[in-house]
PDB file of C-alpha atoms and ligand atoms in Angstrom:
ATOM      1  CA  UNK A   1     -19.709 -14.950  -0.257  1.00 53.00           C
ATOM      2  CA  UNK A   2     -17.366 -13.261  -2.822  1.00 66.00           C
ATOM      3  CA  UNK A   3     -18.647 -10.930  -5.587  1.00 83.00           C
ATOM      4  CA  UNK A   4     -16.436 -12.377  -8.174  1.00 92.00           C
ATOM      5  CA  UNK A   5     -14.476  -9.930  -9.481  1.00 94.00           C
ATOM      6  CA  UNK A   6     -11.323 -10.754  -9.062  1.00 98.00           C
ATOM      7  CA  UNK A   7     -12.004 -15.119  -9.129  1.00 97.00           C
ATOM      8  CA  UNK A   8      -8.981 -16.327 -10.431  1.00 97.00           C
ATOM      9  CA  UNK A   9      -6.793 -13.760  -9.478  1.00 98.00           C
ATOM     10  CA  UNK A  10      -4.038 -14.083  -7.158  1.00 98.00           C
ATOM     11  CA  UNK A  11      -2.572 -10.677  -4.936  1.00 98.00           C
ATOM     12  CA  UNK A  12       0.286 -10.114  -2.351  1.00 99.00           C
ATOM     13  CA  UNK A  13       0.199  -6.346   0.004  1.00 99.00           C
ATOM     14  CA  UNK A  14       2.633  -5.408   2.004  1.00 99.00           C
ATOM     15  CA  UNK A  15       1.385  -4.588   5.865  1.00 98.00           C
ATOM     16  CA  UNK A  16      -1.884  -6.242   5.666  1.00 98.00           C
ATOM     17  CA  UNK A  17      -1.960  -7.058   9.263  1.00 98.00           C
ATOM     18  CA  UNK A  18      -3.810  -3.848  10.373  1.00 98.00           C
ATOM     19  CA  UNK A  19      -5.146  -0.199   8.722  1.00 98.00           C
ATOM     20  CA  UNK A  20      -5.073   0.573   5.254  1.00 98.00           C
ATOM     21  CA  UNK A  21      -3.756  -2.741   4.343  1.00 98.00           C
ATOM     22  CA  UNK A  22      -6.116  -5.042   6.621  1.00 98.00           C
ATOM     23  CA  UNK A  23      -9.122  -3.154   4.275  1.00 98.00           C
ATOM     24  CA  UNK A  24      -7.589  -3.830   0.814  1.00 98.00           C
ATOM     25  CA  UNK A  25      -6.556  -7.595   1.674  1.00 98.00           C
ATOM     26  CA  UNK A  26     -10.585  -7.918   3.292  1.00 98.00           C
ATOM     27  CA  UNK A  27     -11.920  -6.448  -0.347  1.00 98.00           C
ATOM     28  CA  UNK A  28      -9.387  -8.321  -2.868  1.00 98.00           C
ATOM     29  CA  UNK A  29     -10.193 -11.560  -1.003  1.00 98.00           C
ATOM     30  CA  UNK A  30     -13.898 -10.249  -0.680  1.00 97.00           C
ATOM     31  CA  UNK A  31     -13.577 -10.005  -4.263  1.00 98.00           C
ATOM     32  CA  UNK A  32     -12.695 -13.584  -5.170  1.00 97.00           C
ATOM     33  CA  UNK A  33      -9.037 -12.675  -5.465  1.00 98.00           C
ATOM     34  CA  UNK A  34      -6.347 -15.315  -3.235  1.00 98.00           C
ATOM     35  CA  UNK A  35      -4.553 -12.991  -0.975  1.00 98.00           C
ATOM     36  CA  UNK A  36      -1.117 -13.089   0.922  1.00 98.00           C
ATOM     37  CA  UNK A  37       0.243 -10.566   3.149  1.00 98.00           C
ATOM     38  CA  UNK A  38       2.963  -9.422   4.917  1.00 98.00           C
ATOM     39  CA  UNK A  39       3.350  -7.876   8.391  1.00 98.00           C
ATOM     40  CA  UNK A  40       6.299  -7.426  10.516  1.00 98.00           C
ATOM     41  CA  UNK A  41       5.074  -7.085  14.603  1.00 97.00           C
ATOM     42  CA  UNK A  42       1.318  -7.869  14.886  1.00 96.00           C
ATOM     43  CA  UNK A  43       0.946 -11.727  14.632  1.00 97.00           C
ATOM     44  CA  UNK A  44      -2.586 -11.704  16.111  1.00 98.00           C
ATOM     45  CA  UNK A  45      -3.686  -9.222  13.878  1.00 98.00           C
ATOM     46  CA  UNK A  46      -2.465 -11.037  11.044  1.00 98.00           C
ATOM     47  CA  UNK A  47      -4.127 -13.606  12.094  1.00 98.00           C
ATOM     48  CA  UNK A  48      -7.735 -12.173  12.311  1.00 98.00           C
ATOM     49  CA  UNK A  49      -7.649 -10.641   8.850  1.00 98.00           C
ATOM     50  CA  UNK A  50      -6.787 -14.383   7.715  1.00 98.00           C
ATOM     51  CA  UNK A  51      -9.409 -15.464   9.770  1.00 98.00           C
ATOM     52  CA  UNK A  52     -12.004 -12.537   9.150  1.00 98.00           C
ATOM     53  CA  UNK A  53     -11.120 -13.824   4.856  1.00 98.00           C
ATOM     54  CA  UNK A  54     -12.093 -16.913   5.366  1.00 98.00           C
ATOM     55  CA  UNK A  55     -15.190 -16.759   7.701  1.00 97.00           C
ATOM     56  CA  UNK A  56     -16.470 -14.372   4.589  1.00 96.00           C
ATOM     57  CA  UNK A  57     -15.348 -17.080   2.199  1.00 96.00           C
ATOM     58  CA  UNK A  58     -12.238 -15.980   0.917  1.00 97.00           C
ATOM     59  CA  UNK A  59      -8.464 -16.685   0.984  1.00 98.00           C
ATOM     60  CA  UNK A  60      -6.136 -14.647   2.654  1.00 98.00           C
ATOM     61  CA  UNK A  61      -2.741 -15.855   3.671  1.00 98.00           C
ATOM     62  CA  UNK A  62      -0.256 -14.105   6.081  1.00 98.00           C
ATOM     63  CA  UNK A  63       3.576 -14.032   5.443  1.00 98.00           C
ATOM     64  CA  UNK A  64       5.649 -12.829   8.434  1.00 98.00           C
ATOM     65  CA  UNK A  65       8.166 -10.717   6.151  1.00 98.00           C
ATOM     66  CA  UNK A  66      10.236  -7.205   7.329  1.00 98.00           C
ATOM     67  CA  UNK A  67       9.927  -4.723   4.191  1.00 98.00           C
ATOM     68  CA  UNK A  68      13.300  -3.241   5.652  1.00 98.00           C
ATOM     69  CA  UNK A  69      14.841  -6.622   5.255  1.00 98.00           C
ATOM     70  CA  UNK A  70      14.924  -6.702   1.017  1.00 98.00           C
ATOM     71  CA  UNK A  71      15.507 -11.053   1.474  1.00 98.00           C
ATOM     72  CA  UNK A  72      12.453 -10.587   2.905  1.00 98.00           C
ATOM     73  CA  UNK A  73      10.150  -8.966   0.612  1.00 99.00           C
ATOM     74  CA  UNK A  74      11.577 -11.318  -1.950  1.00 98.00           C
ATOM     75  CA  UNK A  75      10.552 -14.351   0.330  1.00 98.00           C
ATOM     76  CA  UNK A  76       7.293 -13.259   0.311  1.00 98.00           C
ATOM     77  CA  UNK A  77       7.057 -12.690  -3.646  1.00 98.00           C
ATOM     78  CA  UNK A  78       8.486 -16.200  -3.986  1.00 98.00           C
ATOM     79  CA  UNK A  79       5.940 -17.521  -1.382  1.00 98.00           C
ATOM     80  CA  UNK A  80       2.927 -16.435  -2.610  1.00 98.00           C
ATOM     81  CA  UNK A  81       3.868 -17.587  -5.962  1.00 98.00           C
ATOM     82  CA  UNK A  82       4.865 -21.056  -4.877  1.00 98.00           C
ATOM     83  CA  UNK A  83       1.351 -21.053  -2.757  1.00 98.00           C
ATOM     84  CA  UNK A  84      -1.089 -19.540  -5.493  1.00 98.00           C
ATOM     85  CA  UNK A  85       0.466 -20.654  -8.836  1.00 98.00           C
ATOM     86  CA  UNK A  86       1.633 -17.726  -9.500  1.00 98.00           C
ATOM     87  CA  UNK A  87       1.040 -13.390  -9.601  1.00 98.00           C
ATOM     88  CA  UNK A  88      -1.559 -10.788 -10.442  1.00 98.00           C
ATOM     89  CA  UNK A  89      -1.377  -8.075  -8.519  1.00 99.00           C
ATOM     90  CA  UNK A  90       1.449  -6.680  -6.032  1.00 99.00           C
ATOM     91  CA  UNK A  91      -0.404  -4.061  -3.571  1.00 99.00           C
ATOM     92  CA  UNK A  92       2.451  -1.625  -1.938  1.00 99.00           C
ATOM     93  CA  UNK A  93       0.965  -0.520   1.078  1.00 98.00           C
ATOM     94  CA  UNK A  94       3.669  -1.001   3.904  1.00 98.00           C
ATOM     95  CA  UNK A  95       4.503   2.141   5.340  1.00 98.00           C
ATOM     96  CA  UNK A  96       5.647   3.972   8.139  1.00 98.00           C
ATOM     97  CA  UNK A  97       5.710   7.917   8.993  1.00 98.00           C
ATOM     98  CA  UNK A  98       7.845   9.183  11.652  1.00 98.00           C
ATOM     99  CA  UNK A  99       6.390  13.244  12.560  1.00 97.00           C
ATOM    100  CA  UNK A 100       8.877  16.112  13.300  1.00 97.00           C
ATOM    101  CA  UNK A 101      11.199  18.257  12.102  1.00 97.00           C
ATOM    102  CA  UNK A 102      13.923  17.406  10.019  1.00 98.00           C
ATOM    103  CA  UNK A 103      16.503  18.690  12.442  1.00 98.00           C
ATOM    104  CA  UNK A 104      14.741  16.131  15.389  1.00 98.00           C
ATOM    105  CA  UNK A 105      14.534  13.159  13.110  1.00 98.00           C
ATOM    106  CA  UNK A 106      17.099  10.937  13.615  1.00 98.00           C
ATOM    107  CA  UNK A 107      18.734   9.417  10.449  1.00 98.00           C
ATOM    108  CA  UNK A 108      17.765   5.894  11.575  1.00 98.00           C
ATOM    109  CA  UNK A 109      13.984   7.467  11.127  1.00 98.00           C
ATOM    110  CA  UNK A 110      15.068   8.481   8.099  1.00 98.00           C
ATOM    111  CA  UNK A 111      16.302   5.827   6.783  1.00 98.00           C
ATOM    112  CA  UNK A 112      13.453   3.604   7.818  1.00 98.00           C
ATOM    113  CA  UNK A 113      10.798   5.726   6.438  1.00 98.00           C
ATOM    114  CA  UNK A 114      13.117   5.603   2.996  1.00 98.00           C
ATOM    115  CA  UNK A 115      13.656   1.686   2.904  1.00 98.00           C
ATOM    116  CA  UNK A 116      10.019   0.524   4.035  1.00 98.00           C
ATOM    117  CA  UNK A 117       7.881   3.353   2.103  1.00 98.00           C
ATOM    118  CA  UNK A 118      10.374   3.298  -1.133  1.00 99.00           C
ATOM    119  CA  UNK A 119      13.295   0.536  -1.372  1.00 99.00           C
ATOM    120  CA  UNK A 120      10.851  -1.858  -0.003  1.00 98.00           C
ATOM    121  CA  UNK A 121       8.597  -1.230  -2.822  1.00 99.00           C
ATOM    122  CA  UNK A 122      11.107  -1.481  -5.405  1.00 99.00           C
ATOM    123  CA  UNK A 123      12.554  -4.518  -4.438  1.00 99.00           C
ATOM    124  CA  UNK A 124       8.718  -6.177  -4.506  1.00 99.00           C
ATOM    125  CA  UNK A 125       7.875  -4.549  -7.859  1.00 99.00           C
ATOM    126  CA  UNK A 126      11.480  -5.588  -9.138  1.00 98.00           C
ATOM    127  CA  UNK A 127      10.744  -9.512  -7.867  1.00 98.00           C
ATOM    128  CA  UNK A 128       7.292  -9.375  -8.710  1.00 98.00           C
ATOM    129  CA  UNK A 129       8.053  -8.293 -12.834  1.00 98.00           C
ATOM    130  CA  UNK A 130       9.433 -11.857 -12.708  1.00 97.00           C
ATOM    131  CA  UNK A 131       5.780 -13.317 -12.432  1.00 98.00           C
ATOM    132  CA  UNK A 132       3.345 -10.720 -13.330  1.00 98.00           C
ATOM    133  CA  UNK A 133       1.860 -10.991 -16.849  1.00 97.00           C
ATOM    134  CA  UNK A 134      -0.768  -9.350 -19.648  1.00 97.00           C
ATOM    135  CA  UNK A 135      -3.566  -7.905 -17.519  1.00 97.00           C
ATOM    136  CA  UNK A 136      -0.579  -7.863 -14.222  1.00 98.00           C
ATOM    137  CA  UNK A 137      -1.470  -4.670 -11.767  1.00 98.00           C
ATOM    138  CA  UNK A 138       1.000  -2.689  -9.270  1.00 99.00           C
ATOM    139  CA  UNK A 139      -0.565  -0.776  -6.775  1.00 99.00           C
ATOM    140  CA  UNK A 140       1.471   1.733  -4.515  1.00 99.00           C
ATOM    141  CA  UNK A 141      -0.294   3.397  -1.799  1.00 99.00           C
ATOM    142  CA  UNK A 142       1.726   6.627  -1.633  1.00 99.00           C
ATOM    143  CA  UNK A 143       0.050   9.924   0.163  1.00 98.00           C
ATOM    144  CA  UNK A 144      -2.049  13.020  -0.572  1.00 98.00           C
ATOM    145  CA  UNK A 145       1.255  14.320   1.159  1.00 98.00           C
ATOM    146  CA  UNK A 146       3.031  14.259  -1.585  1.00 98.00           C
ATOM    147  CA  UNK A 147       1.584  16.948  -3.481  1.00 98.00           C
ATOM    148  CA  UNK A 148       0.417  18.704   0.155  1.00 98.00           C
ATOM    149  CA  UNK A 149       2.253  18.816   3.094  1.00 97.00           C
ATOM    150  CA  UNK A 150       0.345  21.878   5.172  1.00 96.00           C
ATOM    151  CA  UNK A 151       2.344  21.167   8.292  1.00 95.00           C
ATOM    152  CA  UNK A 152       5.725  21.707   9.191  1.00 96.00           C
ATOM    153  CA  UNK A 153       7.256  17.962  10.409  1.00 97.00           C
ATOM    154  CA  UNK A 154       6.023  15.893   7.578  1.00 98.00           C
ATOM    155  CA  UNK A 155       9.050  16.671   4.746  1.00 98.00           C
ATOM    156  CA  UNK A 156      10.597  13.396   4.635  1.00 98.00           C
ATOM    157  CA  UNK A 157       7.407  10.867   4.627  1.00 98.00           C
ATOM    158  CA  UNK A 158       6.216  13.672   2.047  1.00 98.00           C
ATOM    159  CA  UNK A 159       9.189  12.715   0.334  1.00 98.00           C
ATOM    160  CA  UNK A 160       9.135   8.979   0.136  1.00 99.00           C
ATOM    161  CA  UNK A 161       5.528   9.268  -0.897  1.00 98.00           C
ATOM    162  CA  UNK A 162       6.445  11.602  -4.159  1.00 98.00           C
ATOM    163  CA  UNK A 163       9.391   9.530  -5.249  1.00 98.00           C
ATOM    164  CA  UNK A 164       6.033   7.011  -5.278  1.00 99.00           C
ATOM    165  CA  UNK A 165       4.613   9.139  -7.149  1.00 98.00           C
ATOM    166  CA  UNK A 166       7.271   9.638  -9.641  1.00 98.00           C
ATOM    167  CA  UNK A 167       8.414   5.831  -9.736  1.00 98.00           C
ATOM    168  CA  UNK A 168       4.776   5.032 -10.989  1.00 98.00           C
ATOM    169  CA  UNK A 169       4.832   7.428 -13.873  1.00 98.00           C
ATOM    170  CA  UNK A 170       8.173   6.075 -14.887  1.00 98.00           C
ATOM    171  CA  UNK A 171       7.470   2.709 -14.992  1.00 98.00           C
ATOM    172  CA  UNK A 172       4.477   2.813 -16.613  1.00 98.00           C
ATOM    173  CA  UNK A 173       6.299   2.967 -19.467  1.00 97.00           C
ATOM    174  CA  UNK A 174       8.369   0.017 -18.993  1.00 97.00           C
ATOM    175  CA  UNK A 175       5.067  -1.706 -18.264  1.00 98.00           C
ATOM    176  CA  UNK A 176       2.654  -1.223 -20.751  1.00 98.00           C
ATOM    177  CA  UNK A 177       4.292  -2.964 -23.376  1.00 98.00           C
ATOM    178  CA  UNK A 178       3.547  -6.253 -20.892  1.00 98.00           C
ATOM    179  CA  UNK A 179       0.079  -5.600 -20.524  1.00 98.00           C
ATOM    180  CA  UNK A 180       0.519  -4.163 -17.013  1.00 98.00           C
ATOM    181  CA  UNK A 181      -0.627  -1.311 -15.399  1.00 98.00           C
ATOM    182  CA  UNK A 182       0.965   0.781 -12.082  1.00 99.00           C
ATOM    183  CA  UNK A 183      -0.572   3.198 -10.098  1.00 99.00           C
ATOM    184  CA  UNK A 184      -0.352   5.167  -7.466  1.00 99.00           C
ATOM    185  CA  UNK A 185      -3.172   5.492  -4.867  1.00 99.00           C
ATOM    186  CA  UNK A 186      -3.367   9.207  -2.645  1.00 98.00           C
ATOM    187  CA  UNK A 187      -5.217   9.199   0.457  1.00 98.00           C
ATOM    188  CA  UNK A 188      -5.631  11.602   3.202  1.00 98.00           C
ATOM    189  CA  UNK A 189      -6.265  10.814   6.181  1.00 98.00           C
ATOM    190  CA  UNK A 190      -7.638   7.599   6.682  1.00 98.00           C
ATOM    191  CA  UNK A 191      -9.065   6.255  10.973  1.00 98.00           C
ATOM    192  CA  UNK A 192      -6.177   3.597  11.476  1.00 98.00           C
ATOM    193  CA  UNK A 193      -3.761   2.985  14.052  1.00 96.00           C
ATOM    194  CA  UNK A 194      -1.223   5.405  12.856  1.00 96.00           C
ATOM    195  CA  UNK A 195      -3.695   7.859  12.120  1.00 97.00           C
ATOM    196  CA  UNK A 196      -6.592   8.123  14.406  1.00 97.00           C
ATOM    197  CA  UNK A 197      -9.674  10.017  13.890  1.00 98.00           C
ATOM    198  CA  UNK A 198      -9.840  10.930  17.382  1.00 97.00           C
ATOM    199  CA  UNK A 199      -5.949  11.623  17.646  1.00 96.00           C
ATOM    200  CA  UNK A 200      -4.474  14.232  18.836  1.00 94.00           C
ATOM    201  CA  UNK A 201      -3.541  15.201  15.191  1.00 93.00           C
ATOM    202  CA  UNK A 202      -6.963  14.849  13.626  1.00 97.00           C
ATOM    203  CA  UNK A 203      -8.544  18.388  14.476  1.00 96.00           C
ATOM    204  CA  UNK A 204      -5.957  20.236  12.383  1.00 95.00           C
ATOM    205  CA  UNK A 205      -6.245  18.269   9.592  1.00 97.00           C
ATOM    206  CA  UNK A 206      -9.815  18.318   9.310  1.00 98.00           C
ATOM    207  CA  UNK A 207      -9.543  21.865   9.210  1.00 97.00           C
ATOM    208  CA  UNK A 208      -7.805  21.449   5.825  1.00 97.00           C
ATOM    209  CA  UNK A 209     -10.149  18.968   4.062  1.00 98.00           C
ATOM    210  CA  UNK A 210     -12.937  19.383   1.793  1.00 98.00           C
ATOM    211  CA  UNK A 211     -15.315  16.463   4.224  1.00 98.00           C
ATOM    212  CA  UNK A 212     -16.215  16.314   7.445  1.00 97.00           C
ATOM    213  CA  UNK A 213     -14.665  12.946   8.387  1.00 98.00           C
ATOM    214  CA  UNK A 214     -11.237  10.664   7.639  1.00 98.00           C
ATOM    215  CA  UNK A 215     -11.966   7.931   5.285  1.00 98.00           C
ATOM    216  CA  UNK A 216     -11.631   4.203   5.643  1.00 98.00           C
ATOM    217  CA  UNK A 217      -9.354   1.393   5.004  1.00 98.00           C
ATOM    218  CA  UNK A 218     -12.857  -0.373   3.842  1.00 98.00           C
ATOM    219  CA  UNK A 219     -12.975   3.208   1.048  1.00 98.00           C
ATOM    220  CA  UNK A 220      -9.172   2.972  -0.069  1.00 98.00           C
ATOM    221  CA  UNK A 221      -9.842  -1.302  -0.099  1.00 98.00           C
ATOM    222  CA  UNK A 222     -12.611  -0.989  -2.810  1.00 98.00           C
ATOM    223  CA  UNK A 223     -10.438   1.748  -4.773  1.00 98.00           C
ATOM    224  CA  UNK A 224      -7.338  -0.494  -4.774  1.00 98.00           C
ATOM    225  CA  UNK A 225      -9.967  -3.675  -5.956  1.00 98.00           C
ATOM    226  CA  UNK A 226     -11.061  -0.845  -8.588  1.00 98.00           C
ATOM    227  CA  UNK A 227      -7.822  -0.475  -9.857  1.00 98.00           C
ATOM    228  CA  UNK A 228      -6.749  -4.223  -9.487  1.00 98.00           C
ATOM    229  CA  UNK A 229      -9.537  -5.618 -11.874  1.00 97.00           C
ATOM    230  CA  UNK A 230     -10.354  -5.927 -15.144  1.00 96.00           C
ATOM    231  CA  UNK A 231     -12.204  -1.737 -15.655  1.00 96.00           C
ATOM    232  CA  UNK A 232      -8.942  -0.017 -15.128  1.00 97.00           C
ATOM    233  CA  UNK A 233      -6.977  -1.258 -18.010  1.00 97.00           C
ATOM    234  CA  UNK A 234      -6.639   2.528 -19.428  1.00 98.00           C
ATOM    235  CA  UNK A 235      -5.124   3.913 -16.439  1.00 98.00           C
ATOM    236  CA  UNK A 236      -1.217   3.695 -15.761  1.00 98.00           C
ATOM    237  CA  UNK A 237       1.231   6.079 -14.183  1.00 98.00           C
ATOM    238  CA  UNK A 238      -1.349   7.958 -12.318  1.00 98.00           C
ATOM    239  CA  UNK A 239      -1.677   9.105  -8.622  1.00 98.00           C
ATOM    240  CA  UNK A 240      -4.922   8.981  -7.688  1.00 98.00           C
ATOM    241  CA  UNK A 241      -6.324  10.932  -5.183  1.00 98.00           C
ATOM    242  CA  UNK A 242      -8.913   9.631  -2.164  1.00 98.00           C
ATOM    243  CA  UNK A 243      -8.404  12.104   0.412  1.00 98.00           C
ATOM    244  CA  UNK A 244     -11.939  14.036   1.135  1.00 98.00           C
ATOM    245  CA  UNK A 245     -10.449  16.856  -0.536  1.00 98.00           C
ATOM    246  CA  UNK A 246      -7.384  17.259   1.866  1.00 98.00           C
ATOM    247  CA  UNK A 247      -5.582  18.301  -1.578  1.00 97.00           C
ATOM    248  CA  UNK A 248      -7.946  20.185  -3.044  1.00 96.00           C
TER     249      UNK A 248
HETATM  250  N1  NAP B 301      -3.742   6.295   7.702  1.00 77.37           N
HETATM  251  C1  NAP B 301      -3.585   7.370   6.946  1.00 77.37           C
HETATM  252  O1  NAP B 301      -4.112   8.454   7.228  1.00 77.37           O
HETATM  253  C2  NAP B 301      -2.796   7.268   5.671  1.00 77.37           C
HETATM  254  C3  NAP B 301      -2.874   8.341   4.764  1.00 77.37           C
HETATM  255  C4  NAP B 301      -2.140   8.282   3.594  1.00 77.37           C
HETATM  256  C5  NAP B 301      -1.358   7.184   3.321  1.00 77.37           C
HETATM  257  N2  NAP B 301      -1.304   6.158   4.227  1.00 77.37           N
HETATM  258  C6  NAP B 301      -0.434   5.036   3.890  1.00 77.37           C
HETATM  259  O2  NAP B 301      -1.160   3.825   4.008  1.00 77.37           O
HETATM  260  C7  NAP B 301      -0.263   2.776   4.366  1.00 77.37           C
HETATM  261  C8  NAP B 301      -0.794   2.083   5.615  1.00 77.37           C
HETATM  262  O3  NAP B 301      -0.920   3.044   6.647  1.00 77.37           O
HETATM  263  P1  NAP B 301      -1.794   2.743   7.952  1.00 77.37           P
HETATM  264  O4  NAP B 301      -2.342   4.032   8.404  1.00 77.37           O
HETATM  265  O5  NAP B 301      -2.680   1.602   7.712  1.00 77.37           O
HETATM  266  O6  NAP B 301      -0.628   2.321   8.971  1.00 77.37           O
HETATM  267  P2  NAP B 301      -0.707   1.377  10.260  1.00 77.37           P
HETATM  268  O7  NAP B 301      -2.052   1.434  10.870  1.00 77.37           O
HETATM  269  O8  NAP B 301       0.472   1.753  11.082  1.00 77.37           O
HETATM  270  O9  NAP B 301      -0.471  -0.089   9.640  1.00 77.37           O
HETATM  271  C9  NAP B 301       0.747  -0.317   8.991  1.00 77.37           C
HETATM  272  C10 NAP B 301       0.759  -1.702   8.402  1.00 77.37           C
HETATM  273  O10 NAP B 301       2.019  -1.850   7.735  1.00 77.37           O
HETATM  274  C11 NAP B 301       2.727  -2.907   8.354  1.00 77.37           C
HETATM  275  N3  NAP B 301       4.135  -2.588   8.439  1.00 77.37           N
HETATM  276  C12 NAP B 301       4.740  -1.516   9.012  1.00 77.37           C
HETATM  277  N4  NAP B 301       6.067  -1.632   8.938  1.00 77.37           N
HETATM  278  C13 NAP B 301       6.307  -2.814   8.311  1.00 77.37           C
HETATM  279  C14 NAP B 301       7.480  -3.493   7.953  1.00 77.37           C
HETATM  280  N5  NAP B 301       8.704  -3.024   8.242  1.00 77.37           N
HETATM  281  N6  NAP B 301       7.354  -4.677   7.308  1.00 77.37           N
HETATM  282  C15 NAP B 301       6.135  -5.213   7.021  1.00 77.37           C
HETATM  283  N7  NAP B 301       4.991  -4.605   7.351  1.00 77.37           N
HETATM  284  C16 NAP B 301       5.083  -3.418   7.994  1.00 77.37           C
HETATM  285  C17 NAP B 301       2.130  -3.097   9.716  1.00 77.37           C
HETATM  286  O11 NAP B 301       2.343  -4.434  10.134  1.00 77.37           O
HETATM  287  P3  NAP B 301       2.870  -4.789  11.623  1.00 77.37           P
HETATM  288  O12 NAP B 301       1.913  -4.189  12.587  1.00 77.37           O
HETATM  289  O13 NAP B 301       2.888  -6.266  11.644  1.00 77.37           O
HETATM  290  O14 NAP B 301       4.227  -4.203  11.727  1.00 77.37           O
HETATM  291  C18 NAP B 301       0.665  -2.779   9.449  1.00 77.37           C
HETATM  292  O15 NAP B 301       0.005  -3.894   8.915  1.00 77.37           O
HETATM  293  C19 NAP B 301       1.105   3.421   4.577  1.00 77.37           C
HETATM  294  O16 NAP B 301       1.872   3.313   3.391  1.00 77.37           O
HETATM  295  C20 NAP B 301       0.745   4.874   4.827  1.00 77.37           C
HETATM  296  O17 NAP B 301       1.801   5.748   4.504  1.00 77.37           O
HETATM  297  C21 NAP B 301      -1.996   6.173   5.385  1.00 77.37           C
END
């Protein structure tokens, strides 16, 4: 059973095979959209969110595709195209956070954190303009870190979730006149396998939010289907927090 929304629509995230990106490809196909995604390592996972789409009576389709290989990221553009007739809405949600200071990162960290959260999402949005059209919608899923980072170890995924932030306000202005919208969506800490609510980690950062509690993929899902559909035509280049007040 699908609520409609999106029928008609067609939508490729990045990382959909667990987290974050599992809960936005379970709402957009929830939603009537036709899904793909990518994922990189977890082929069962992958698997059950296709599964878990189509037992609710959606479409979700999973693309083995490396966002640090840019081929590819443009693969899975051109696939989801070729399979869906075409693009509505590119969800940037791949992303990967390596914790310490900058002196114990190793540049290979670095540079992995830079080409999945950043060049990866450039080189979808880039192949994506190719397809997307009047009412088209870019989603990035950046980080409440970007405007907060309250612990030391975090500068560099900080980092690559402002130049997010600052890529969406720039191209919103290349978009507009196309009829399509980009935005960036904030969350704070949010119970998935990178970031569990009972992790080691989770204590101190409840002790800087406004809530009791880290959100859901299911939460930052029906924001993303928010901003996908047809209500949020007004809002471009924003960064939009969903954090339980971790920035506040
Ligand atoms: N959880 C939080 O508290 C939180 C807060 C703010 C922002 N975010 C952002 O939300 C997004 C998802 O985070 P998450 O917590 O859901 O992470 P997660 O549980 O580690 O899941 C990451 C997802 O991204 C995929 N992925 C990772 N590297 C990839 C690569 N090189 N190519 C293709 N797919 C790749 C993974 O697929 P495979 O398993 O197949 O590799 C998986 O589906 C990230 O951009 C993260 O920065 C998360």
């Amino acid at each position: 059973m699908t609520t409609g929304l999106l029928e008609g629509k067609t939508a490729l995230v990045t990382g959909g095979s667990r987290g974050v990106g599992a809960g936005i490809v379970a709402r957009l196909a929830a939603d009537g959209a036709k899904v793909a995604f990518t994922y990189a390592n977890s082929d069962k996972s992958a698997a059950s969110v296709a599964d878990a789409a189509a037992a609710a009576g959606g479409t979700a389709h999973a693309i083995h595709a490396d966002s640090l290989r840019e081929q590819d990221v443009e693969r899975a553009v051109a696939h989801t195209v070729d399979r869906f007739g075409g693009l509505d809405i590119l969800v940037n949600n791949a992303g990967v956070g390596s914790f310490t200071t900058i002196t114990d990162l190793t540049m290979d960290e670095i540079d992995t954190m830079l080409t999945v959260n950043v060049r990866s999402a450039i080189v979808a949005i880039r192949a994506s303009l190719t397809h997307l059209g009047d009412g088209g919608r870019i989603i990035n899923i950046g980080s409440i870190n970007a405007d907060r980072m309250p612990f030391p170890g975090g500068s560099i995924y900080a980092m690559t979730k402002g130049a997010l932030a600052s890529l969406t306000r720039g191209l919103a202005r290349e978009l507009a006149p196309r009829g399509i919208t980009i935005n960036n969506i904030q969350p704070g800490p949010v119970d998935t396998d990178a970031n569990p609510a009972d992790g080691p980690a989770a204590s101190t950062m409840l002790s800087v939010m406004a809530t009791d509690r880290f959100g859901t993929a299911a939460e930052v899902g029906a924001f993303v289907s928010y901003l996908a559909g047809p209500d949020s035509a007004y809002i471009t280049g924003s960064s939009l927090n969903i954090d339980g007040g971790f920035g506040a």
